[in-house]
């Protein structure tokens, strides 16, 4: 299951989680895992108060300009653990306190195609010029601890410059397409990770 990211540039975030649990007596605890890396090698674990039939609120103090990854776990009596699912990622609402979470704009061009020939008349068809796309996003510079490396076709190695985050449902470029985030980055897409709430584009 792809883990969504909590994308913040403010010091406090509030998450509201609703639940599909029908029998609260089977639930021992609910845990919230917070990590600065998507592999969850180092996590902060916080127990979430479980109030059946109501929305539990958890307020976290977070660092500025830091992307956080999170995972919700439901621990049942008997030790069974279920990740996501019961506490569905789609039911999470992140309150930004009125701050804009996608302050940047990513632009790229979907390539066109030669017009070819009309099969009925034989007349040439006009070329498809392609389509210019603009997507609200947030650009983060890669930090030294989480910086990846990529290999070019000529086998040269380059360092990751940053990460672009867009909401799920937006049109996104393909790997190797040139994207531009004005004032922050212009260059090729190196990798794409699609999540349930947002997509991560590494450049």
PDB file of C-alpha atoms in Angstrom:
ATOM      1  CA  UNK A   1       0.000   0.000   0.000  1.00  0.00           C
ATOM      2  CA  UNK A   2       1.381   3.387  -0.995  1.00  0.00           C
ATOM      3  CA  UNK A   3       1.830   5.617   2.015  1.00  0.00           C
ATOM      4  CA  UNK A   4       0.589   9.189   1.559  1.00  0.00           C
ATOM      5  CA  UNK A   5       2.740  12.118   2.607  1.00  0.00           C
ATOM      6  CA  UNK A   6       1.845  14.898   4.981  1.00  0.00           C
ATOM      7  CA  UNK A   7       3.140  17.877   3.022  1.00  0.00           C
ATOM      8  CA  UNK A   8       3.691  20.860   5.315  1.00  0.00           C
ATOM      9  CA  UNK A   9       5.341  24.257   5.488  1.00  0.00           C
ATOM     10  CA  UNK A  10       3.860  25.236   8.806  1.00  0.00           C
ATOM     11  CA  UNK A  11       4.566  24.154  12.347  1.00  0.00           C
ATOM     12  CA  UNK A  12       1.250  22.576  13.336  1.00  0.00           C
ATOM     13  CA  UNK A  13      -0.962  20.165  11.428  1.00  0.00           C
ATOM     14  CA  UNK A  14      -4.262  18.703  12.534  1.00  0.00           C
ATOM     15  CA  UNK A  15      -5.470  15.361  11.188  1.00  0.00           C
ATOM     16  CA  UNK A  16      -9.071  14.255  11.513  1.00  0.00           C
ATOM     17  CA  UNK A  17      -9.548  10.503  11.103  1.00  0.00           C
ATOM     18  CA  UNK A  18     -12.923   8.805  10.774  1.00  0.00           C
ATOM     19  CA  UNK A  19     -13.287   5.046  11.059  1.00  0.00           C
ATOM     20  CA  UNK A  20     -15.303   2.172   9.607  1.00  0.00           C
ATOM     21  CA  UNK A  21     -14.952   0.034  12.747  1.00  0.00           C
ATOM     22  CA  UNK A  22     -18.371  -1.382  13.681  1.00  0.00           C
ATOM     23  CA  UNK A  23     -17.450  -3.128  16.949  1.00  0.00           C
ATOM     24  CA  UNK A  24     -15.196  -0.941  19.106  1.00  0.00           C
ATOM     25  CA  UNK A  25     -14.797  -3.723  21.678  1.00  0.00           C
ATOM     26  CA  UNK A  26     -12.479  -5.532  19.240  1.00  0.00           C
ATOM     27  CA  UNK A  27     -10.047  -2.603  19.071  1.00  0.00           C
ATOM     28  CA  UNK A  28      -7.180  -2.457  21.549  1.00  0.00           C
ATOM     29  CA  UNK A  29      -5.532   0.727  20.317  1.00  0.00           C
ATOM     30  CA  UNK A  30      -4.940   2.983  17.347  1.00  0.00           C
ATOM     31  CA  UNK A  31      -1.424   4.180  16.555  1.00  0.00           C
ATOM     32  CA  UNK A  32      -0.096   6.977  14.372  1.00  0.00           C
ATOM     33  CA  UNK A  33       3.394   6.536  12.847  1.00  0.00           C
ATOM     34  CA  UNK A  34       5.218   9.610  11.570  1.00  0.00           C
ATOM     35  CA  UNK A  35       8.426   9.494   9.519  1.00  0.00           C
ATOM     36  CA  UNK A  36      10.599  11.870   7.499  1.00  0.00           C
ATOM     37  CA  UNK A  37      11.424   9.083   5.014  1.00  0.00           C
ATOM     38  CA  UNK A  38       9.049   6.925   2.988  1.00  0.00           C
ATOM     39  CA  UNK A  39      10.841   3.717   3.981  1.00  0.00           C
ATOM     40  CA  UNK A  40       9.851   4.286   7.641  1.00  0.00           C
ATOM     41  CA  UNK A  41      13.326   3.360   8.931  1.00  0.00           C
ATOM     42  CA  UNK A  42      12.910   5.888  11.744  1.00  0.00           C
ATOM     43  CA  UNK A  43       9.441   6.638  13.054  1.00  0.00           C
ATOM     44  CA  UNK A  44       7.731   8.497  15.846  1.00  0.00           C
ATOM     45  CA  UNK A  45       4.841   6.486  17.271  1.00  0.00           C
ATOM     46  CA  UNK A  46       1.873   8.270  18.842  1.00  0.00           C
ATOM     47  CA  UNK A  47      -1.174   6.572  20.333  1.00  0.00           C
ATOM     48  CA  UNK A  48      -4.449   8.037  19.084  1.00  0.00           C
ATOM     49  CA  UNK A  49      -7.423   8.304  21.458  1.00  0.00           C
ATOM     50  CA  UNK A  50     -10.200   6.099  20.092  1.00  0.00           C
ATOM     51  CA  UNK A  51     -13.663   7.522  20.665  1.00  0.00           C
ATOM     52  CA  UNK A  52     -16.133   5.351  18.779  1.00  0.00           C
ATOM     53  CA  UNK A  53     -18.712   7.321  16.839  1.00  0.00           C
ATOM     54  CA  UNK A  54     -16.774  10.561  17.088  1.00  0.00           C
ATOM     55  CA  UNK A  55     -13.821  12.139  15.319  1.00  0.00           C
ATOM     56  CA  UNK A  56     -10.567  12.051  17.274  1.00  0.00           C
ATOM     57  CA  UNK A  57      -8.304  15.042  16.768  1.00  0.00           C
ATOM     58  CA  UNK A  58      -4.525  14.914  16.974  1.00  0.00           C
ATOM     59  CA  UNK A  59      -2.428  18.082  16.778  1.00  0.00           C
ATOM     60  CA  UNK A  60       1.254  17.659  15.930  1.00  0.00           C
ATOM     61  CA  UNK A  61       4.181  20.049  16.120  1.00  0.00           C
ATOM     62  CA  UNK A  62       6.127  19.736  12.863  1.00  0.00           C
ATOM     63  CA  UNK A  63       9.248  21.276  11.369  1.00  0.00           C
ATOM     64  CA  UNK A  64       9.085  23.915   8.662  1.00  0.00           C
ATOM     65  CA  UNK A  65       9.827  22.880   5.063  1.00  0.00           C
ATOM     66  CA  UNK A  66       9.761  19.170   5.866  1.00  0.00           C
ATOM     67  CA  UNK A  67       7.768  16.444   4.135  1.00  0.00           C
ATOM     68  CA  UNK A  68       6.362  13.873   6.560  1.00  0.00           C
ATOM     69  CA  UNK A  69       5.066  10.398   5.758  1.00  0.00           C
ATOM     70  CA  UNK A  70       2.417   8.838   7.946  1.00  0.00           C
ATOM     71  CA  UNK A  71       0.732   5.507   8.542  1.00  0.00           C
ATOM     72  CA  UNK A  72      -2.261   4.657  10.689  1.00  0.00           C
ATOM     73  CA  UNK A  73      -2.476   1.290  12.432  1.00  0.00           C
ATOM     74  CA  UNK A  74      -5.426  -0.382  14.136  1.00  0.00           C
ATOM     75  CA  UNK A  75      -4.344  -2.893  16.791  1.00  0.00           C
ATOM     76  CA  UNK A  76      -7.000  -5.459  17.673  1.00  0.00           C
ATOM     77  CA  UNK A  77      -7.387  -7.506  20.841  1.00  0.00           C
ATOM     78  CA  UNK A  78      -5.243 -10.579  20.275  1.00  0.00           C
ATOM     79  CA  UNK A  79      -2.449  -8.624  18.615  1.00  0.00           C
ATOM     80  CA  UNK A  80      -3.694  -8.436  15.022  1.00  0.00           C
ATOM     81  CA  UNK A  81      -2.580  -5.246  13.270  1.00  0.00           C
ATOM     82  CA  UNK A  82      -4.257  -3.698  10.269  1.00  0.00           C
ATOM     83  CA  UNK A  83      -2.593  -0.856   8.395  1.00  0.00           C
ATOM     84  CA  UNK A  84      -4.803   1.644   6.621  1.00  0.00           C
ATOM     85  CA  UNK A  85      -8.061   0.101   5.448  1.00  0.00           C
ATOM     86  CA  UNK A  86     -10.117   0.418   8.617  1.00  0.00           C
ATOM     87  CA  UNK A  87      -8.813   3.907   9.150  1.00  0.00           C
ATOM     88  CA  UNK A  88      -9.016   4.753   5.477  1.00  0.00           C
ATOM     89  CA  UNK A  89      -6.527   7.230   4.013  1.00  0.00           C
ATOM     90  CA  UNK A  90      -9.382   8.746   2.001  1.00  0.00           C
ATOM     91  CA  UNK A  91     -11.144   9.769   5.220  1.00  0.00           C
ATOM     92  CA  UNK A  92      -8.218  11.861   6.440  1.00  0.00           C
ATOM     93  CA  UNK A  93      -8.534  15.618   6.253  1.00  0.00           C
ATOM     94  CA  UNK A  94      -5.452  17.759   6.790  1.00  0.00           C
ATOM     95  CA  UNK A  95      -6.211  21.197   8.181  1.00  0.00           C
ATOM     96  CA  UNK A  96      -3.620  23.702   6.998  1.00  0.00           C
ATOM     97  CA  UNK A  97      -4.753  26.573   9.169  1.00  0.00           C
ATOM     98  CA  UNK A  98      -5.546  28.598   6.072  1.00  0.00           C
ATOM     99  CA  UNK A  99      -2.074  28.300   4.546  1.00  0.00           C
ATOM    100  CA  UNK A 100      -1.765  27.302   0.908  1.00  0.00           C
ATOM    101  CA  UNK A 101      -0.401  23.772   0.498  1.00  0.00           C
ATOM    102  CA  UNK A 102       0.231  24.027  -3.277  1.00  0.00           C
ATOM    103  CA  UNK A 103       1.785  27.487  -3.703  1.00  0.00           C
ATOM    104  CA  UNK A 104       3.814  26.694  -6.835  1.00  0.00           C
ATOM    105  CA  UNK A 105       2.847  25.846 -10.424  1.00  0.00           C
ATOM    106  CA  UNK A 106       4.428  23.061 -12.477  1.00  0.00           C
ATOM    107  CA  UNK A 107       4.222  23.404 -16.254  1.00  0.00           C
ATOM    108  CA  UNK A 108       5.039  20.862 -18.943  1.00  0.00           C
ATOM    109  CA  UNK A 109       4.018  20.009 -22.501  1.00  0.00           C
ATOM    110  CA  UNK A 110       2.364  16.772 -23.556  1.00  0.00           C
ATOM    111  CA  UNK A 111       3.937  16.082 -26.969  1.00  0.00           C
ATOM    112  CA  UNK A 112       1.811  16.288 -30.076  1.00  0.00           C
ATOM    113  CA  UNK A 113       1.823  13.967 -33.065  1.00  0.00           C
ATOM    114  CA  UNK A 114       2.153  14.263 -36.847  1.00  0.00           C
ATOM    115  CA  UNK A 115      -1.185  14.779 -38.550  1.00  0.00           C
ATOM    116  CA  UNK A 116      -0.795  11.994 -41.078  1.00  0.00           C
ATOM    117  CA  UNK A 117      -3.366  11.424 -43.778  1.00  0.00           C
ATOM    118  CA  UNK A 118      -7.158  11.189 -43.778  1.00  0.00           C
ATOM    119  CA  UNK A 119      -7.930   7.532 -44.622  1.00  0.00           C
ATOM    120  CA  UNK A 120     -11.154   8.473 -46.438  1.00  0.00           C
ATOM    121  CA  UNK A 121     -10.103  11.459 -48.534  1.00  0.00           C
ATOM    122  CA  UNK A 122      -6.336  11.055 -48.676  1.00  0.00           C
ATOM    123  CA  UNK A 123      -5.877  14.696 -47.698  1.00  0.00           C
ATOM    124  CA  UNK A 124      -3.149  15.540 -45.165  1.00  0.00           C
ATOM    125  CA  UNK A 125      -4.305  16.159 -41.612  1.00  0.00           C
ATOM    126  CA  UNK A 126      -2.913  19.019 -39.492  1.00  0.00           C
ATOM    127  CA  UNK A 127      -0.282  18.172 -36.910  1.00  0.00           C
ATOM    128  CA  UNK A 128      -1.294  17.893 -33.266  1.00  0.00           C
ATOM    129  CA  UNK A 129       0.730  20.696 -31.599  1.00  0.00           C
ATOM    130  CA  UNK A 130       0.608  19.094 -28.155  1.00  0.00           C
ATOM    131  CA  UNK A 131      -0.883  20.466 -24.976  1.00  0.00           C
ATOM    132  CA  UNK A 132       0.594  22.795 -22.380  1.00  0.00           C
ATOM    133  CA  UNK A 133      -0.320  21.722 -18.826  1.00  0.00           C
ATOM    134  CA  UNK A 134      -0.255  23.776 -15.616  1.00  0.00           C
ATOM    135  CA  UNK A 135      -0.628  21.985 -12.269  1.00  0.00           C
ATOM    136  CA  UNK A 136      -0.663  23.459  -8.729  1.00  0.00           C
ATOM    137  CA  UNK A 137       2.192  21.901  -6.770  1.00  0.00           C
ATOM    138  CA  UNK A 138       4.714  22.289  -3.988  1.00  0.00           C
ATOM    139  CA  UNK A 139       8.440  22.068  -4.738  1.00  0.00           C
ATOM    140  CA  UNK A 140      10.920  20.910  -2.079  1.00  0.00           C
ATOM    141  CA  UNK A 141      14.693  20.950  -2.449  1.00  0.00           C
ATOM    142  CA  UNK A 142      16.239  17.555  -1.747  1.00  0.00           C
ATOM    143  CA  UNK A 143      17.958  17.340   1.629  1.00  0.00           C
ATOM    144  CA  UNK A 144      21.366  15.688   1.979  1.00  0.00           C
ATOM    145  CA  UNK A 145      20.022  12.884   4.141  1.00  0.00           C
ATOM    146  CA  UNK A 146      17.263  11.934   1.701  1.00  0.00           C
ATOM    147  CA  UNK A 147      18.903  12.845  -1.623  1.00  0.00           C
ATOM    148  CA  UNK A 148      18.758  10.137  -4.279  1.00  0.00           C
ATOM    149  CA  UNK A 149      21.001   9.579  -7.287  1.00  0.00           C
ATOM    150  CA  UNK A 150      19.914   8.795 -10.837  1.00  0.00           C
ATOM    151  CA  UNK A 151      21.787   7.315 -13.789  1.00  0.00           C
ATOM    152  CA  UNK A 152      21.638   8.977 -17.208  1.00  0.00           C
ATOM    153  CA  UNK A 153      21.563   7.018 -20.457  1.00  0.00           C
ATOM    154  CA  UNK A 154      25.325   7.606 -20.799  1.00  0.00           C
ATOM    155  CA  UNK A 155      25.790   6.052 -17.314  1.00  0.00           C
ATOM    156  CA  UNK A 156      26.735   9.353 -15.681  1.00  0.00           C
ATOM    157  CA  UNK A 157      25.372   9.778 -12.157  1.00  0.00           C
ATOM    158  CA  UNK A 158      23.460  12.895 -11.089  1.00  0.00           C
ATOM    159  CA  UNK A 159      22.028  13.924  -7.732  1.00  0.00           C
ATOM    160  CA  UNK A 160      18.360  14.554  -7.114  1.00  0.00           C
ATOM    161  CA  UNK A 161      17.516  18.267  -7.105  1.00  0.00           C
ATOM    162  CA  UNK A 162      14.153  18.110  -5.405  1.00  0.00           C
ATOM    163  CA  UNK A 163      10.631  16.722  -5.155  1.00  0.00           C
ATOM    164  CA  UNK A 164       7.422  18.079  -6.653  1.00  0.00           C
ATOM    165  CA  UNK A 165       4.148  17.150  -4.966  1.00  0.00           C
ATOM    166  CA  UNK A 166       0.760  17.383  -6.666  1.00  0.00           C
ATOM    167  CA  UNK A 167      -2.698  16.306  -5.571  1.00  0.00           C
ATOM    168  CA  UNK A 168      -4.027  12.966  -6.797  1.00  0.00           C
ATOM    169  CA  UNK A 169      -6.287  13.382  -9.814  1.00  0.00           C
ATOM    170  CA  UNK A 170      -4.105  16.016 -11.483  1.00  0.00           C
ATOM    171  CA  UNK A 171      -2.470  15.424 -14.858  1.00  0.00           C
ATOM    172  CA  UNK A 172       1.189  14.611 -14.285  1.00  0.00           C
ATOM    173  CA  UNK A 173       4.136  14.270 -16.672  1.00  0.00           C
ATOM    174  CA  UNK A 174       5.901  11.064 -17.595  1.00  0.00           C
ATOM    175  CA  UNK A 175       9.451  10.126 -16.663  1.00  0.00           C
ATOM    176  CA  UNK A 176      12.030  12.072 -18.733  1.00  0.00           C
ATOM    177  CA  UNK A 177       9.567  14.840 -19.648  1.00  0.00           C
ATOM    178  CA  UNK A 178      10.855  18.377 -19.034  1.00  0.00           C
ATOM    179  CA  UNK A 179       8.974  20.232 -16.294  1.00  0.00           C
ATOM    180  CA  UNK A 180       9.300  23.785 -15.049  1.00  0.00           C
ATOM    181  CA  UNK A 181       8.512  25.169 -11.589  1.00  0.00           C
ATOM    182  CA  UNK A 182       9.207  28.858 -12.111  1.00  0.00           C
ATOM    183  CA  UNK A 183      12.049  30.106  -9.941  1.00  0.00           C
ATOM    184  CA  UNK A 184      12.763  26.665  -8.489  1.00  0.00           C
ATOM    185  CA  UNK A 185      13.508  24.013 -11.111  1.00  0.00           C
ATOM    186  CA  UNK A 186      13.536  23.253 -14.823  1.00  0.00           C
ATOM    187  CA  UNK A 187      14.613  19.849 -16.094  1.00  0.00           C
ATOM    188  CA  UNK A 188      13.623  16.214 -16.607  1.00  0.00           C
ATOM    189  CA  UNK A 189      11.444  14.048 -14.388  1.00  0.00           C
ATOM    190  CA  UNK A 190      13.516  11.218 -12.876  1.00  0.00           C
ATOM    191  CA  UNK A 191      10.898   9.146 -11.021  1.00  0.00           C
ATOM    192  CA  UNK A 192       7.182   9.229 -10.175  1.00  0.00           C
ATOM    193  CA  UNK A 193       5.427   7.708  -7.153  1.00  0.00           C
ATOM    194  CA  UNK A 194       1.626   7.702  -7.219  1.00  0.00           C
ATOM    195  CA  UNK A 195      -0.228   7.823  -3.905  1.00  0.00           C
ATOM    196  CA  UNK A 196      -3.868   7.843  -2.889  1.00  0.00           C
ATOM    197  CA  UNK A 197      -3.887  11.489  -1.819  1.00  0.00           C
ATOM    198  CA  UNK A 198      -0.908  12.940  -3.664  1.00  0.00           C
ATOM    199  CA  UNK A 199       1.766  12.089  -6.218  1.00  0.00           C
ATOM    200  CA  UNK A 200       5.512  12.531  -5.678  1.00  0.00           C
ATOM    201  CA  UNK A 201       7.611  13.562  -8.679  1.00  0.00           C
ATOM    202  CA  UNK A 202      11.368  13.351  -8.174  1.00  0.00           C
ATOM    203  CA  UNK A 203      13.552  15.631 -10.283  1.00  0.00           C
TER     204      UNK A 203
END
